[in-house]
PDB file of C-alpha atoms in Angstrom:
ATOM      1  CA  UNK A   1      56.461  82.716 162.836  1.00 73.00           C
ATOM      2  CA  UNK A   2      57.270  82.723 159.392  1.00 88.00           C
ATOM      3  CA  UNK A   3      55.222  81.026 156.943  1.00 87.00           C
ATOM      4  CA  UNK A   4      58.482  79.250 155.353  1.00 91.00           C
ATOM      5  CA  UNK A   5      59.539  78.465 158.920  1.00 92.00           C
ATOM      6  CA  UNK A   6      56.169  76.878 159.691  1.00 93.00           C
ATOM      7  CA  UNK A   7      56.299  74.871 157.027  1.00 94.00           C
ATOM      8  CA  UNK A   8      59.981  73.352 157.396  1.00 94.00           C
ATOM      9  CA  UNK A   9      59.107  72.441 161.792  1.00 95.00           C
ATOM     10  CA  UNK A  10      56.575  71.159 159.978  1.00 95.00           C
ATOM     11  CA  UNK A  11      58.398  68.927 157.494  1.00 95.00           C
ATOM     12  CA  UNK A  12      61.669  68.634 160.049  1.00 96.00           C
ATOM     13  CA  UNK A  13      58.926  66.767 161.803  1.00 95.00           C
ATOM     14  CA  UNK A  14      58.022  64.278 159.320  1.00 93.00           C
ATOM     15  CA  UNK A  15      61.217  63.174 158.556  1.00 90.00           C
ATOM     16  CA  UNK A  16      62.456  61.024 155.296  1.00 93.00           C
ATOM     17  CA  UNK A  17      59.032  61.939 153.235  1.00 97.00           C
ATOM     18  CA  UNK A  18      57.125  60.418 149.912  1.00 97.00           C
ATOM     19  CA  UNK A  19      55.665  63.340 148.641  1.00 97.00           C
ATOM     20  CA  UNK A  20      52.585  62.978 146.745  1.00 96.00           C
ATOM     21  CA  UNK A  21      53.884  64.792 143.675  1.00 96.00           C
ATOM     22  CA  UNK A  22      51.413  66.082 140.934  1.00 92.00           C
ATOM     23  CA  UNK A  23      53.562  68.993 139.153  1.00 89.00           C
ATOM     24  CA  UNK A  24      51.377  71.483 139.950  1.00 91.00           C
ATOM     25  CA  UNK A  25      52.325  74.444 141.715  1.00 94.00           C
ATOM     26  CA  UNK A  26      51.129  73.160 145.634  1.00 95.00           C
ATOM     27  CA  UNK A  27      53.424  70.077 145.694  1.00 96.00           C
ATOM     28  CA  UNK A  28      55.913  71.260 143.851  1.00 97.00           C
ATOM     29  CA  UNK A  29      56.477  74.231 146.051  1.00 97.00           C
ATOM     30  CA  UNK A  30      56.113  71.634 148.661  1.00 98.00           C
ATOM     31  CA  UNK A  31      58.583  69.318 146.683  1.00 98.00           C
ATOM     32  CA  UNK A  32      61.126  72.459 146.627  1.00 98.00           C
ATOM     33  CA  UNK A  33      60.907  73.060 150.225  1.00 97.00           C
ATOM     34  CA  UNK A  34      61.219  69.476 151.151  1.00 97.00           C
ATOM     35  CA  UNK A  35      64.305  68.583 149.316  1.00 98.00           C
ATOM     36  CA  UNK A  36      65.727  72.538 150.940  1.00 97.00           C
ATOM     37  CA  UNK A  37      65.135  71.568 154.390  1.00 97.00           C
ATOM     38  CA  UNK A  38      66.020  67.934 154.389  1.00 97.00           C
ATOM     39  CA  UNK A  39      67.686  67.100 151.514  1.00 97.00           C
ATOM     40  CA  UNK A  40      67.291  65.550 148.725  1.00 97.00           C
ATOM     41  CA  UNK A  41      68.054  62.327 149.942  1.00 96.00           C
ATOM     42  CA  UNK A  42      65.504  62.730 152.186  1.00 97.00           C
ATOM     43  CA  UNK A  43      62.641  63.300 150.042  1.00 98.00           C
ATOM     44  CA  UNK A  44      60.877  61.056 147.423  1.00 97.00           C
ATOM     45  CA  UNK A  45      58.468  62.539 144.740  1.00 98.00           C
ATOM     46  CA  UNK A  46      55.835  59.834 143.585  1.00 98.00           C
ATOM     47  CA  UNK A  47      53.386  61.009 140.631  1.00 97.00           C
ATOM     48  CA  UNK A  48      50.654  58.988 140.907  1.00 95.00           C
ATOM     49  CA  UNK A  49      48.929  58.514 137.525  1.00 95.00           C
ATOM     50  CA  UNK A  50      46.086  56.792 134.992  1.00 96.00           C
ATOM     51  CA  UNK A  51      44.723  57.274 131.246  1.00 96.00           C
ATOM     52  CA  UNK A  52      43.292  60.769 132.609  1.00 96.00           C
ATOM     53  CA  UNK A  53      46.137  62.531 133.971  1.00 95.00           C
ATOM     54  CA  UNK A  54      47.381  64.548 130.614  1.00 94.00           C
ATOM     55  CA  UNK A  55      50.884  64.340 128.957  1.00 92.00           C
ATOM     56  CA  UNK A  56      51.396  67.827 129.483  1.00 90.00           C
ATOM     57  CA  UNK A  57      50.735  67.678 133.243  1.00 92.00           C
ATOM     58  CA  UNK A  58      53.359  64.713 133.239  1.00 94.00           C
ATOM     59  CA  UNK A  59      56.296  66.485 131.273  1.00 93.00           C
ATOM     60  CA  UNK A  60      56.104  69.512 133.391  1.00 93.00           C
ATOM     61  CA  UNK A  61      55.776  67.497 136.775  1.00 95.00           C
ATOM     62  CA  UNK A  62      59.186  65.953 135.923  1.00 96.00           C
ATOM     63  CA  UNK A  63      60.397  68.958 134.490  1.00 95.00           C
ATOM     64  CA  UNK A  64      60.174  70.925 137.599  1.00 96.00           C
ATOM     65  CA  UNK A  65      61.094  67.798 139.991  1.00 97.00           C
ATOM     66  CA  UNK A  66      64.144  68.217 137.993  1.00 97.00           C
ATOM     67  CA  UNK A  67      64.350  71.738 138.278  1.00 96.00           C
ATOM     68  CA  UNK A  68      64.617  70.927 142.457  1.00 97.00           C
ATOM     69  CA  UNK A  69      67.060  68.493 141.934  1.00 96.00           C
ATOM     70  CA  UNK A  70      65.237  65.430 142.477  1.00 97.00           C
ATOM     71  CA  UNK A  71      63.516  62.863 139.869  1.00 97.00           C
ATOM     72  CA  UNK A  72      59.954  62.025 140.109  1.00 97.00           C
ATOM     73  CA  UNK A  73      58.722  58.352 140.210  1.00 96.00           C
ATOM     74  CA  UNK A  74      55.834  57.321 137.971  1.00 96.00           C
ATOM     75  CA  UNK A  75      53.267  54.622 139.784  1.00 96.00           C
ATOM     76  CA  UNK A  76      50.784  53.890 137.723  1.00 96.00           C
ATOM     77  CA  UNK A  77      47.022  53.255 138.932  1.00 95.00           C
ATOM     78  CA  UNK A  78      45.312  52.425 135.709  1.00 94.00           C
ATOM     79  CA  UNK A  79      41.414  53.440 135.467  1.00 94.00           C
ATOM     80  CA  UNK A  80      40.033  50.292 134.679  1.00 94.00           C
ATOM     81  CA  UNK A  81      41.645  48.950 137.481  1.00 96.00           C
ATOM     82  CA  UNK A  82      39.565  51.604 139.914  1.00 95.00           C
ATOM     83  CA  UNK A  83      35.824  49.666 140.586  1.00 94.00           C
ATOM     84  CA  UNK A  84      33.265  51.573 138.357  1.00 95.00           C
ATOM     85  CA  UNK A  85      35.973  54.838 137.742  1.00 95.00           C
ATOM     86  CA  UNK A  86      35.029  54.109 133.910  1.00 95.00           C
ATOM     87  CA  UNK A  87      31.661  54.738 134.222  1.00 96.00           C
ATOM     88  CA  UNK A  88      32.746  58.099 134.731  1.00 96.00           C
ATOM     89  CA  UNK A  89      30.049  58.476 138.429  1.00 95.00           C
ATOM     90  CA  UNK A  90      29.060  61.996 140.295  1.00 92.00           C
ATOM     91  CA  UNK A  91      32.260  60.456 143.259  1.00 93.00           C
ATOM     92  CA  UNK A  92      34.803  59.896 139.808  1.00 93.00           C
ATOM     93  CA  UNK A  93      37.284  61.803 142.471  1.00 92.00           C
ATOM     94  CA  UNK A  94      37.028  60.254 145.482  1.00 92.00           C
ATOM     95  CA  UNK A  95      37.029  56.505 143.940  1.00 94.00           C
ATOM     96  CA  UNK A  96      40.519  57.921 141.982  1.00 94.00           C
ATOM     97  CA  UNK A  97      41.728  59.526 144.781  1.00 93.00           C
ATOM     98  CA  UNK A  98      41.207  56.594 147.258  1.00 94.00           C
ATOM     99  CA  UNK A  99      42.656  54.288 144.407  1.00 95.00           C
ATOM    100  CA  UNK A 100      45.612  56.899 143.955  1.00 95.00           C
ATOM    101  CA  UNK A 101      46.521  57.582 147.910  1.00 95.00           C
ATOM    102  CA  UNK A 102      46.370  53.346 148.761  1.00 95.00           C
ATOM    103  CA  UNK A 103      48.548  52.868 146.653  1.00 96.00           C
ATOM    104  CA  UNK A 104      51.188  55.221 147.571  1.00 96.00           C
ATOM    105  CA  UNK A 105      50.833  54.897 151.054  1.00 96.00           C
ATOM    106  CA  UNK A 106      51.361  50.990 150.489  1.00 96.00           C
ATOM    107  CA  UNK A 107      54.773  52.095 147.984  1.00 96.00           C
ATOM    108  CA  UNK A 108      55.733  54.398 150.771  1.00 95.00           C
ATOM    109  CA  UNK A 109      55.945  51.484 153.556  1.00 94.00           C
ATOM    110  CA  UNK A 110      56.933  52.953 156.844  1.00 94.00           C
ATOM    111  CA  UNK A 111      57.385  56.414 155.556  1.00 96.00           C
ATOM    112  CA  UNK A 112      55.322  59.238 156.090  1.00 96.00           C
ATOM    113  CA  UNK A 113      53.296  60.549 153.321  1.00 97.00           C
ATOM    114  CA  UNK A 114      52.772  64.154 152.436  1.00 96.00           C
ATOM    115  CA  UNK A 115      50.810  66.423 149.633  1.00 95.00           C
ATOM    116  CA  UNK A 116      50.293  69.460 149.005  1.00 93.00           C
ATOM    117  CA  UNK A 117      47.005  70.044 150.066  1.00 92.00           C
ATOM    118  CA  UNK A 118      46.293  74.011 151.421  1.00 93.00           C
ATOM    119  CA  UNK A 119      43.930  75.535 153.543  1.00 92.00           C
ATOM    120  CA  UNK A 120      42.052  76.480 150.086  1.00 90.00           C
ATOM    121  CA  UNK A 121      40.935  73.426 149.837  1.00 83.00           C
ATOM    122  CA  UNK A 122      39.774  72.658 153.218  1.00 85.00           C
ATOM    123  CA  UNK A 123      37.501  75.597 152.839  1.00 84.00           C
ATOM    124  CA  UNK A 124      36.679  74.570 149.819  1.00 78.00           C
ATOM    125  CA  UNK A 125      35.915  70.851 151.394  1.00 79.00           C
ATOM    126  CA  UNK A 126      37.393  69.366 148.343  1.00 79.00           C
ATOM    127  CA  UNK A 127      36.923  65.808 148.345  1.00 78.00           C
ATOM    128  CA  UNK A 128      40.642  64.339 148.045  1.00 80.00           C
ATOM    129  CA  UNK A 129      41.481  66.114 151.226  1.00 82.00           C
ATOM    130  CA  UNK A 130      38.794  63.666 153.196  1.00 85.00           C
ATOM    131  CA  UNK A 131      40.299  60.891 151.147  1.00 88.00           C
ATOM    132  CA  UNK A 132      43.766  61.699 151.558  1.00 88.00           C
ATOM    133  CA  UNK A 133      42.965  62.063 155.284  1.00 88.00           C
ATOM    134  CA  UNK A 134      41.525  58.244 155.676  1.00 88.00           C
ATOM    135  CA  UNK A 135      44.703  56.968 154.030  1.00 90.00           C
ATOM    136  CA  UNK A 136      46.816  58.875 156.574  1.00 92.00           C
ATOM    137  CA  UNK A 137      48.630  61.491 154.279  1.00 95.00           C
ATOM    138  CA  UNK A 138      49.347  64.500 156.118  1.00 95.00           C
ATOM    139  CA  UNK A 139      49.401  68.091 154.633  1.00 96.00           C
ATOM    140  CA  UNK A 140      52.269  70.442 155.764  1.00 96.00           C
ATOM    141  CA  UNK A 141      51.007  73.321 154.010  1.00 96.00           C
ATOM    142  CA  UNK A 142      47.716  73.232 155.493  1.00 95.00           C
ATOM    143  CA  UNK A 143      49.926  73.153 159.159  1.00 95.00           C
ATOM    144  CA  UNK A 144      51.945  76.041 157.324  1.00 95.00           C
ATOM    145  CA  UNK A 145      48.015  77.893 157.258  1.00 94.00           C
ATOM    146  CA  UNK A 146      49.435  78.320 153.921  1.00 94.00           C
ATOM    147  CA  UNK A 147      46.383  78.724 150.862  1.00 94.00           C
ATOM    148  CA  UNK A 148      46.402  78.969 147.414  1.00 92.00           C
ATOM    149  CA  UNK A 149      47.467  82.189 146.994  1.00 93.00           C
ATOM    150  CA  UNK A 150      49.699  82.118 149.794  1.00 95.00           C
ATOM    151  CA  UNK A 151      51.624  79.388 147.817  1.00 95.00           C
ATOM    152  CA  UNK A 152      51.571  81.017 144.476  1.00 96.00           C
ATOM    153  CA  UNK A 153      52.573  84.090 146.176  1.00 96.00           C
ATOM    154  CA  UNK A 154      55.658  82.343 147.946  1.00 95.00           C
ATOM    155  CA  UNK A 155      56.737  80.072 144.782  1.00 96.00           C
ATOM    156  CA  UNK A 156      57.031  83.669 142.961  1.00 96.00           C
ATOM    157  CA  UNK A 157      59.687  85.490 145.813  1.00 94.00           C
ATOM    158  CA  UNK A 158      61.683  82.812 145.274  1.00 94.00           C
ATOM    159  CA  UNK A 159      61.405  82.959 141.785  1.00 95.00           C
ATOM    160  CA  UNK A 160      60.438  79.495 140.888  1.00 95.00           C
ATOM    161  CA  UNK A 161      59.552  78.477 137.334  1.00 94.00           C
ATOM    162  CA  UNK A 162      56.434  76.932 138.443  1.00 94.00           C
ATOM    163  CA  UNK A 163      54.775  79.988 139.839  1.00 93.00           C
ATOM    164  CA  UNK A 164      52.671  81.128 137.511  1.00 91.00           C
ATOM    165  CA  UNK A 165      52.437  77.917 135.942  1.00 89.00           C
ATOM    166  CA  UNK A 166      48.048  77.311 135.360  1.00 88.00           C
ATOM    167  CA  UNK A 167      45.443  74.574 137.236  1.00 84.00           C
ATOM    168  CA  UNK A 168      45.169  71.260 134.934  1.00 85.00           C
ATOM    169  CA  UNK A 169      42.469  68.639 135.713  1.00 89.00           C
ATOM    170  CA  UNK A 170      42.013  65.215 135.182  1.00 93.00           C
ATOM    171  CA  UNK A 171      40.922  64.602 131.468  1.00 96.00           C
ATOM    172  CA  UNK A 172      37.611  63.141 132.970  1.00 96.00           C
ATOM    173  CA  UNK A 173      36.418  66.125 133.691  1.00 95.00           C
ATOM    174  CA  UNK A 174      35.730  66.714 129.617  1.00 96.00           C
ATOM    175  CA  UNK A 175      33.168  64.084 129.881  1.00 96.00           C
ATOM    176  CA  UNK A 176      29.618  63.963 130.945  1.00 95.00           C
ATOM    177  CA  UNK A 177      29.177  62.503 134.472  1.00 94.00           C
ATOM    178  CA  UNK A 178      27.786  58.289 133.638  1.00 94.00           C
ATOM    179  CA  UNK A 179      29.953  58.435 130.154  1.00 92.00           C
ATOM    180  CA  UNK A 180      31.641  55.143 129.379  1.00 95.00           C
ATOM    181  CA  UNK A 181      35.473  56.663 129.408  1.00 96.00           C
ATOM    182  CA  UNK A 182      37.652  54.984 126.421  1.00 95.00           C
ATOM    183  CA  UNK A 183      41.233  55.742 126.373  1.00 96.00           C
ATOM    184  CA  UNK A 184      40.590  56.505 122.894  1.00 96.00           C
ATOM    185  CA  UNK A 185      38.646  59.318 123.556  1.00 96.00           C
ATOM    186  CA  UNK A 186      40.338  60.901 126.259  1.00 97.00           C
ATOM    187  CA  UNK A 187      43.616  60.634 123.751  1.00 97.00           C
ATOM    188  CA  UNK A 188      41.564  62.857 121.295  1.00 96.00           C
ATOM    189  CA  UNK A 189      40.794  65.349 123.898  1.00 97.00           C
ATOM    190  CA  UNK A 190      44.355  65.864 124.810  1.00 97.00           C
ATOM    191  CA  UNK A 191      46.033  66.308 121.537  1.00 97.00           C
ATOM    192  CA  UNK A 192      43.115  68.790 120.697  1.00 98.00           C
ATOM    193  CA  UNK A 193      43.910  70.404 124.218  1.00 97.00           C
ATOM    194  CA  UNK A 194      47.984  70.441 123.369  1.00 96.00           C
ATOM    195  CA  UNK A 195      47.317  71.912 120.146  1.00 97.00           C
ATOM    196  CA  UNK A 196      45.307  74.642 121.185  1.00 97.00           C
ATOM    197  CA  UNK A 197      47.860  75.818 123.605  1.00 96.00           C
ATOM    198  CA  UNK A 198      50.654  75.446 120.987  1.00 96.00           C
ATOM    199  CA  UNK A 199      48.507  78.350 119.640  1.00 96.00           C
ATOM    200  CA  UNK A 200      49.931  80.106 122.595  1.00 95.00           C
ATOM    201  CA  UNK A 201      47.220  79.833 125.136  1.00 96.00           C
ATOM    202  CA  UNK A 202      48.322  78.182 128.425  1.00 93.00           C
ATOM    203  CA  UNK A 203      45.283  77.236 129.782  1.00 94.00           C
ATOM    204  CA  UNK A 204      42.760  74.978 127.507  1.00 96.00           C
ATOM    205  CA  UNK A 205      39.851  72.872 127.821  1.00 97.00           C
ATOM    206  CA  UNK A 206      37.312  71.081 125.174  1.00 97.00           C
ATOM    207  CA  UNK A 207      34.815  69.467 127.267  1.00 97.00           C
ATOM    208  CA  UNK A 208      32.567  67.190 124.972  1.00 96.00           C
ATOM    209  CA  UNK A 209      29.304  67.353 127.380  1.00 88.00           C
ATOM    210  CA  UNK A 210      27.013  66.641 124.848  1.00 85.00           C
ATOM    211  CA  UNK A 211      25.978  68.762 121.344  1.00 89.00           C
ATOM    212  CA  UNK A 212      28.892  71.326 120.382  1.00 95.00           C
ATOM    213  CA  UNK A 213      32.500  70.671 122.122  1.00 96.00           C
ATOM    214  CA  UNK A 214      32.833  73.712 124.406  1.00 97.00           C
ATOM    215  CA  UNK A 215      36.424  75.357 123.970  1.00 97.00           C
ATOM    216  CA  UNK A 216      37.418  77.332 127.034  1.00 97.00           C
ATOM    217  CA  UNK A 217      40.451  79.668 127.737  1.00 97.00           C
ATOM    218  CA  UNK A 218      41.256  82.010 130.562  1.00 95.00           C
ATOM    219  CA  UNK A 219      39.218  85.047 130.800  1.00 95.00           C
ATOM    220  CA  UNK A 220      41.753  86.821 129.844  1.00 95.00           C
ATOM    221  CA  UNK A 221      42.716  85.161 126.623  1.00 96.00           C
ATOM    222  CA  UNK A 222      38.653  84.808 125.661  1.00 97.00           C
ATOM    223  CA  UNK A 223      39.123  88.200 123.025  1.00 96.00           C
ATOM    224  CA  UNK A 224      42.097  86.508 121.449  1.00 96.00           C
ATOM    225  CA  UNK A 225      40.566  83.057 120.936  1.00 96.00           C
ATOM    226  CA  UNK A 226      37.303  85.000 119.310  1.00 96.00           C
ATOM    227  CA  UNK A 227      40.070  86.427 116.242  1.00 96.00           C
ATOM    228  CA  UNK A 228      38.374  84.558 112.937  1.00 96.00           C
ATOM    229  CA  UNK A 229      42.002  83.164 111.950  1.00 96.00           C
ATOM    230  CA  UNK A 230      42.109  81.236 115.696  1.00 96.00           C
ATOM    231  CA  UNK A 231      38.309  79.932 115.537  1.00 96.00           C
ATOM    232  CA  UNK A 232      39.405  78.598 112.039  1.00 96.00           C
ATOM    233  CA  UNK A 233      42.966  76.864 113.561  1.00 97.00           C
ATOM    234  CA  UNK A 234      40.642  75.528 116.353  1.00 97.00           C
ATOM    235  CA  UNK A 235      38.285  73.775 113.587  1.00 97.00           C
ATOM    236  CA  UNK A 236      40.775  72.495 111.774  1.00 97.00           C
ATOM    237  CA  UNK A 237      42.416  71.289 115.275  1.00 97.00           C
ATOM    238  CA  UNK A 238      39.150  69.530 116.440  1.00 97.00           C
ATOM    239  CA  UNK A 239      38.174  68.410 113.010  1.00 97.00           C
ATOM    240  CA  UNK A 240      41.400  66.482 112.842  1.00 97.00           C
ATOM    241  CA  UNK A 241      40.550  64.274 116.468  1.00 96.00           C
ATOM    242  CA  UNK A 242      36.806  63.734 114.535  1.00 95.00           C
ATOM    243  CA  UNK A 243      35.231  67.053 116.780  1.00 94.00           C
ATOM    244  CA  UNK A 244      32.697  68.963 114.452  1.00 90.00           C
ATOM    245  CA  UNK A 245      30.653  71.851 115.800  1.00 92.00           C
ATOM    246  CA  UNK A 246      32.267  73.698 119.074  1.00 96.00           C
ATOM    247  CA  UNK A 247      31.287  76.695 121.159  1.00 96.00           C
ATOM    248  CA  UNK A 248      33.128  79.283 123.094  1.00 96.00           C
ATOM    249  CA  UNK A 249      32.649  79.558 126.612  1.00 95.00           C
ATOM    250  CA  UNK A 250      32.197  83.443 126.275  1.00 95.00           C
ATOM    251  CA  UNK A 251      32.856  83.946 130.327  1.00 94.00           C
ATOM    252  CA  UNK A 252      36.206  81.448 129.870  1.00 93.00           C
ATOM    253  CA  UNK A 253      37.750  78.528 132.614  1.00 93.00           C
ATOM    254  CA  UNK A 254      36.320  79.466 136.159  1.00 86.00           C
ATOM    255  CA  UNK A 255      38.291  77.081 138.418  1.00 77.00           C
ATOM    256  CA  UNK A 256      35.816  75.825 141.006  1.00 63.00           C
TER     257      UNK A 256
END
């Protein structure tokens, strides 16, 4: 069978659907084949977020929802309302993700919910697929046998905006594990993040582990960040958000 036509028995099946809606490029290809095979009316996008999910991630999550003719609902989980998320622990994800999933299974009442986990991550054992699993939330594209690159490679037939679009991670990943996270500093992070990438590189993280900030970029874009006029925007960038000394990661992002 087709892949697209294992995925739609598979969402025929479900039904009216919440979909647990990030932006990225898993549930909003899922989002896009929802809303195709049942409707719009059919399908409700939720984007579950807190302090650490960035602006950026936001904008384009509604962006594309509106792209597939739907608009995404905001639900709001805030850290600090997560027991000991703050404290930034080694199992940040699963306590967020557990937070994140109850409470959209609870706004979705009687309907089914669905993300858009892929078999990528169950060989990857990611941890929100075991949480998602105890709340209930199903995964059509894992029933699809659909992974990653399956998805990408699907999303970019059919010619959809979002199919090139890059990974983005919670903010407190930037963080050393058992750091006290302030909204404050997480703020700081993302506008040095934003600005970087209004430098014209889509992919961008500072991570402030300790001693220099580490700047990394994709592989790819590692030559062009090393140019003397972009180290000296970055400076200025990170020396306006109170960042002094930083360090290129030489090998770039490496998504794990």
């Amino acid at each position: 069978m087709d892949p697209l036509d294992r995925l739609g028995a598979s969402l025929r099946s479900l039904g009216r659907v919440v979909i647990s809606y990030s932006g990225g490029v898993d549930s909003a290809f899922l989002l896009h084949e929802a809303v195709r095979v049942l409707g719009p009316d059919a399908v409700r996008p939720v984007l579950v977020v807190n302090e650490t999910v960035p602006a950026v991630q936001r904008r384009a999550a509604v962006e594309n929802a509106r792209w597939i003719g739907v608009e995404a609902e905001t639900l709001e989980v805030p850290m600090y309302s997560i027991p000991g998320f703050a404290w930034n622990p080694s199992d940040r994800c699963a306590r967020c993700k557990r937070a994140m999933y109850g409470a959209l299974v609870e706004l979705a009442g009687d309907r089914p919910v669905a993300d858009g986990a892929t078999t990528t991550d169950v060989e990857k054992r990611r941890i929100g697929l075991a949480v998602a699993r105890e709340r209930g939330v199903v995964h059509p594209l894992v029933e699809a046998d659909l992974s990653d690159g399956d998805v990408r490679s699907l999303a970019a037939g059919l010619d959809l905006p979002f199919a090139t679009m890059p990974s983005t991670t919670c903010l407190a990943t930037r963080f050393p594990e058992g750091k006290m996270l302030d909204v404050d500093s997480l703020r700081r992070v993302e506008r040095a993040e934003e600005a970087i990438i209004s430098l014209g590189f889509p992919l961008v993280r500072v991570r402030l582990w300790g001693g220099p900030a580490l700047v990394q970029v994709s592989p790819d874009d590692v030559p062009r960040l090393m140019a003397p006029e972009v180290l000296g925007a970055i400076r200025d960038i990170l020396a306006r958000e109170g960042i002094g000394a930083f360090e290129v990661d030489p090998a770039g992002y490496r998504e794990s």
